[in-house]
Amino acid sequence: MKTKAKILVIDDEQGIREMLSYALSQQGYEIIAAMNGKEGIKKVTEKKFDVVISDIKMPGMDGVTVLGEIKKINPEIEVIMATGYGTMETVIESLRKGAFDYVNKPFNIDEVVIVIEKALEKSQFKETIVLYELSKAVFSTIKLEELLKVIIDSTMKVLIADDASLMLFDDNGKLFIAVSYGLSEEIQKQTRLTVGERVAGWVAKKEQPILLIDGLKNDERFKGIEPREDIKSSLVLPLKGKAGLLGVLNINRKNIPEHFTENDLHKANIFVSLVTLSLENANLYKKIEMVQEQYIRQAKLASIGELASGLAHEIGNPLQAILGNVDLLLMDNKSEELLAIKDASLRTKNIIDNLLDFSRQKEMKFAVVDINNIIDKTFLLYGKQLKFKNIEVIRNYQKNLPNIKLSPSHIEQIFLNLIINAQHAMPNGGIITVTTAIMPNEKKSITISFKDTGIGISKENVKRIFEPFFTTHKNGTGLGLSVSFGIIKQHNGEISVQSEGEGKGAEFIIKLPITSTL
């Protein structure tokens, strides 16, 4: 036999119970016996059985009644009726009410085993159908937000759980709850685990699924971890993709009487393989969308280069003449009108200068450097201004990062731009948190994160943040982030932004390759 099925034998005759239990255990089945219908039903509520063999004629509660109660508790359990001669009408009634088959007394063990195996085959076929339906469900969408909901709903349905959560990696390499069922919103928002921390972190580190019975009480691997007293059993599984670990799936039973079994773990492993593949597809779709957006941005930036050279000639020279004449007039008459003309002219000149800086594509001088030192150097330039504005800087640097090849002056320019933007977003002070790390699932690049506690960015503006001339600042040119985007692309890197909305801060994430063909 491939799997060890758990079978419940219900019969009021001790001799039959003992004989059947012994004979079937010799065939490799796990047998539990009950002396009457009431005890049998109690055991079904306490444990998970693959097959039940019940006598039809028993005192107190007959087999047909037992069958009905078992089907109420778990419709998926296959029930085989045991009958003596002269009870065929009752057998037919039990078959109508959902019994799988019947066996005659006295028992022929070979015949009983054949019926049991057919019942198990039917159960496995039903599970295959369920998994097929699940595969259709999880591959029905490639949009990540929709997919996460489908995954968690399917998890609850297939594995019959009280709560479940799917954890993915954030840009700081920590596991966060991307979607859950049965957990409070507060727990979902606050939970952040490092690899190796608690059960989910252990599974992420070892990349091995685990089955927990009675929580963490008797498991030496998790000694010292505060257990959740409400959990009776758990399945925790890693989501291992082609490019590395994507996350962890946690599934718990609290009020459901049956513990998870090795069979449940096997089923969950199959399910997780489907989930992982669907997540990889969704991530690939997201990357394709990003590439499309980047091509559009690059086309816009190329157009700006052509525009800039024309502006320098057609507007730049007349503008210098205007500024020169305004300065002469101001020597005799410092009127508000003349000052306004000068201010507007200087602003126009600033825009043209920025455009020219961008269009010239200054030659980059690459060097192999420590990225943490580059960040420190940038803060050294601007630290006093931040302190004056009541802005605290928190630095979470990963130690011993490999040096990377980049253009220090250009990368400093980007970091300075992000710091100044963060300062503008926190007029009343706040916190800038800078993090550097190599993500567990992206070991070929270093991730740098600038996160502030400022006014945040709306969803609409997040989509446009790197567009040329797009700005929310009164005196901004809208070119700083566009230029930053172009510089990062020249480094074969990526830059993105995240914000939960206005009033909730923003986070700019840069990924630079550790090895480069630059």
Coordinates of C-alpha atoms in Angstrom, one line a residue, residues 59-288:
P59 CA -28.6 -2.1 19.7
G60 CA -29.4 1.6 20.5
M61 CA -28.4 3.2 17.3
D62 CA -28.5 1.1 14.1
G63 CA -26.0 1.4 11.2
V64 CA -28.3 3.4 8.9
T65 CA -28.6 6.1 11.6
V66 CA -24.9 6.0 12.3
L67 CA -24.3 6.5 8.5
G68 CA -26.5 9.6 8.5
E69 CA -24.7 11.1 11.5
I70 CA -21.3 10.5 10.0
K71 CA -22.3 12.1 6.7
K72 CA -23.5 15.2 8.6
I73 CA -20.1 15.5 10.3
N74 CA -18.0 14.8 7.3
P75 CA -19.6 14.0 3.9
E76 CA -16.3 13.0 2.4
I77 CA -15.8 9.9 4.6
E78 CA -16.6 6.7 2.8
V79 CA -18.8 4.3 4.9
I80 CA -18.9 0.5 4.2
M81 CA -21.9 -1.3 5.7
A82 CA -21.3 -4.8 7.3
T83 CA -24.4 -7.0 7.0
G84 CA -25.6 -10.5 7.9
Y85 CA -28.1 -12.5 5.8
G86 CA -31.6 -11.3 5.5
T87 CA -30.9 -7.6 5.8
M88 CA -30.7 -6.6 2.1
E89 CA -33.6 -4.1 2.3
T90 CA -31.6 -2.2 5.0
V91 CA -28.4 -2.4 2.8
I92 CA -30.3 -0.9 -0.2
E93 CA -31.6 1.9 2.1
S94 CA -28.0 2.6 3.4
L95 CA -26.7 2.8 -0.2
R96 CA -29.4 5.3 -1.1
K97 CA -28.3 7.4 1.9
G98 CA -24.6 7.5 0.8
A99 CA -22.9 4.3 1.9
F100 CA -20.1 3.4 -0.5
D101 CA -20.7 -0.4 -0.5
Y102 CA -21.4 -3.3 1.8
V103 CA -19.6 -6.5 2.9
N104 CA -21.2 -9.7 4.1
K105 CA -20.7 -11.5 7.4
P106 CA -18.9 -13.7 8.1
F107 CA -16.1 -11.7 6.6
N108 CA -13.8 -12.7 3.8
I109 CA -10.8 -10.4 4.5
D110 CA -9.6 -10.4 0.9
E111 CA -13.1 -9.1 -0.2
V112 CA -13.1 -6.6 2.6
V113 CA -9.7 -5.3 1.5
I114 CA -10.9 -5.0 -2.1
V115 CA -13.9 -2.9 -1.1
I116 CA -11.7 -0.7 1.2
E117 CA -9.2 -0.1 -1.6
K118 CA -12.0 0.9 -4.0
A119 CA -13.3 3.3 -1.3
L120 CA -9.9 4.9 -1.0
E121 CA -9.5 5.1 -4.8
K122 CA -12.8 7.0 -4.8
S123 CA -11.6 9.4 -2.1
Q124 CA -8.3 10.0 -4.0
F125 CA -10.2 10.6 -7.2
K126 CA -12.4 13.2 -5.4
E127 CA -9.3 14.9 -4.1
T128 CA -7.8 14.9 -7.6
I129 CA -11.0 16.6 -8.9
V130 CA -10.8 19.2 -6.1
L131 CA -7.1 19.9 -6.9
Y132 CA -8.0 20.2 -10.6
E133 CA -10.7 22.7 -9.7
L134 CA -8.2 24.5 -7.5
S135 CA -5.7 24.7 -10.4
K136 CA -8.3 26.3 -12.6
A137 CA -9.1 28.8 -9.8
V138 CA -5.5 29.8 -9.0
F139 CA -4.7 30.2 -12.7
S140 CA -7.8 32.1 -13.4
T141 CA -6.1 35.5 -12.8
I142 CA -2.6 36.8 -13.2
K143 CA -3.3 40.0 -11.2
L144 CA -1.5 39.6 -7.8
E145 CA -4.2 41.2 -5.6
E146 CA -7.0 39.0 -7.1
L147 CA -4.8 35.9 -7.0
L148 CA -4.0 36.3 -3.3
K149 CA -7.7 36.2 -2.4
V150 CA -8.3 33.2 -4.6
I151 CA -5.3 31.4 -2.9
I152 CA -6.5 32.0 0.6
D153 CA -10.1 31.1 -0.2
S154 CA -9.0 27.9 -1.8
T155 CA -6.7 27.0 1.1
M156 CA -9.7 27.2 3.5
K157 CA -11.8 25.1 1.3
V158 CA -9.3 22.3 0.5
L159 CA -7.6 21.9 3.8
I160 CA -10.7 22.7 6.1
A161 CA -9.0 25.2 8.3
D162 CA -10.1 27.9 10.8
D163 CA -7.5 30.4 9.8
A164 CA -4.8 30.8 7.2
S165 CA -2.2 33.3 6.1
L166 CA 0.0 33.7 3.1
M167 CA 3.3 35.5 3.9
L168 CA 5.6 37.1 1.2
F169 CA 8.9 39.0 1.5
D170 CA 8.9 42.8 1.8
D171 CA 11.7 44.9 0.3
N172 CA 13.6 44.6 3.6
G173 CA 13.7 40.8 3.4
K174 CA 11.1 40.3 6.2
L175 CA 8.0 38.1 5.9
F176 CA 4.7 40.0 6.1
I177 CA 1.1 38.8 5.8
A178 CA 0.0 39.5 2.3
V179 CA -3.5 38.0 2.7
S180 CA -5.2 36.1 5.5
Y181 CA -8.5 34.5 6.6
G182 CA -9.6 34.5 10.3
L183 CA -6.9 36.9 11.5
S184 CA -7.5 40.4 12.8
E185 CA -6.5 43.4 10.7
E186 CA -4.1 44.5 13.5
I187 CA -2.2 41.2 13.5
Q188 CA -2.0 41.3 9.7
K189 CA -0.5 44.8 9.7
Q190 CA 1.9 44.3 12.7
T191 CA 3.4 40.9 11.8
R192 CA 6.9 41.1 10.4
L193 CA 9.3 38.2 10.7
T194 CA 12.9 37.7 9.9
V195 CA 14.1 34.5 8.3
G196 CA 14.5 32.0 11.1
E197 CA 12.1 33.8 13.5
R198 CA 9.2 31.8 14.9
V199 CA 7.7 28.9 13.0
A200 CA 7.1 30.6 9.6
G201 CA 10.7 32.0 9.8
W202 CA 12.0 28.6 10.6
V203 CA 10.2 27.1 7.6
A204 CA 11.6 29.9 5.4
K205 CA 15.1 29.2 6.6
K206 CA 15.0 25.4 6.2
E207 CA 12.7 25.5 3.2
Q208 CA 10.9 22.4 4.6
P209 CA 7.1 22.0 5.3
I210 CA 6.1 21.0 8.8
L211 CA 3.0 19.4 10.5
L212 CA 2.4 20.5 14.1
I213 CA 0.1 18.6 16.4
D214 CA -1.0 20.3 19.7
G215 CA 0.7 23.5 18.7
L216 CA 4.3 24.0 19.8
K217 CA 4.0 22.3 23.3
N218 CA 6.1 19.2 22.6
D219 CA 8.3 20.4 19.7
E220 CA 11.9 20.9 20.7
R221 CA 12.6 22.9 17.5
F222 CA 10.5 25.8 18.8
K223 CA 11.4 25.7 22.5
G224 CA 11.1 29.2 23.9
I225 CA 8.6 30.4 21.4
E226 CA 5.3 31.6 23.0
P227 CA 2.6 29.3 21.5
R228 CA -0.9 30.3 20.4
E229 CA -3.0 28.3 22.9
D230 CA -6.0 28.3 20.6
I231 CA -4.3 26.3 17.8
K232 CA -4.8 22.5 17.8
S233 CA -2.7 21.7 14.7
S234 CA -1.0 23.5 11.9
L235 CA 0.5 23.1 8.5
V236 CA 3.3 25.5 7.5
L237 CA 4.7 25.2 4.0
P238 CA 7.4 27.1 2.1
L239 CA 6.6 28.5 -1.4
K240 CA 9.7 27.5 -3.3
G241 CA 9.8 28.9 -6.8
K242 CA 12.4 28.5 -9.6
A243 CA 14.2 31.7 -8.6
G244 CA 14.1 31.1 -4.9
L245 CA 11.8 31.2 -1.9
L246 CA 8.6 33.3 -2.5
G247 CA 7.0 33.1 1.0
V248 CA 5.3 30.8 3.5
L249 CA 1.7 29.5 3.8
N250 CA 0.4 29.0 7.3
I251 CA -2.8 26.9 7.9
N252 CA -4.3 26.4 11.4
R253 CA -7.1 24.4 13.0
K254 CA -8.6 25.7 16.2
N255 CA -12.2 24.6 16.6
I256 CA -12.2 21.7 14.1
P257 CA -11.8 18.6 16.2
E258 CA -9.6 16.6 13.7
H259 CA -5.9 17.3 13.7
F260 CA -4.1 17.7 10.4
T261 CA -2.6 14.4 9.2
E262 CA 0.3 13.3 7.0
N263 CA -2.3 12.9 4.2
D264 CA -3.3 16.6 4.7
L265 CA 0.4 17.5 4.5
H266 CA 0.7 15.6 1.2
K267 CA -2.4 17.3 -0.2
A268 CA -1.1 20.7 1.0
N269 CA 2.3 20.1 -0.8
I270 CA 0.5 19.5 -4.1
F271 CA -1.6 22.6 -3.5
V272 CA 1.4 24.7 -2.7
S273 CA 3.2 23.7 -5.9
L274 CA 0.2 25.1 -7.8
V275 CA 0.1 28.2 -5.7
T276 CA 3.8 28.8 -6.2
L277 CA 3.5 28.5 -10.0
S278 CA 0.6 30.9 -10.1
L279 CA 2.5 33.4 -8.0
E280 CA 5.5 33.2 -10.3
N281 CA 3.2 33.8 -13.3
A282 CA 1.6 36.8 -11.5
N283 CA 5.1 38.2 -10.6
L284 CA 6.2 37.7 -14.3
Y285 CA 3.1 39.6 -15.5
K286 CA 3.9 42.4 -13.0
K287 CA 7.4 42.6 -14.3
I288 CA 6.2 42.7 -17.9

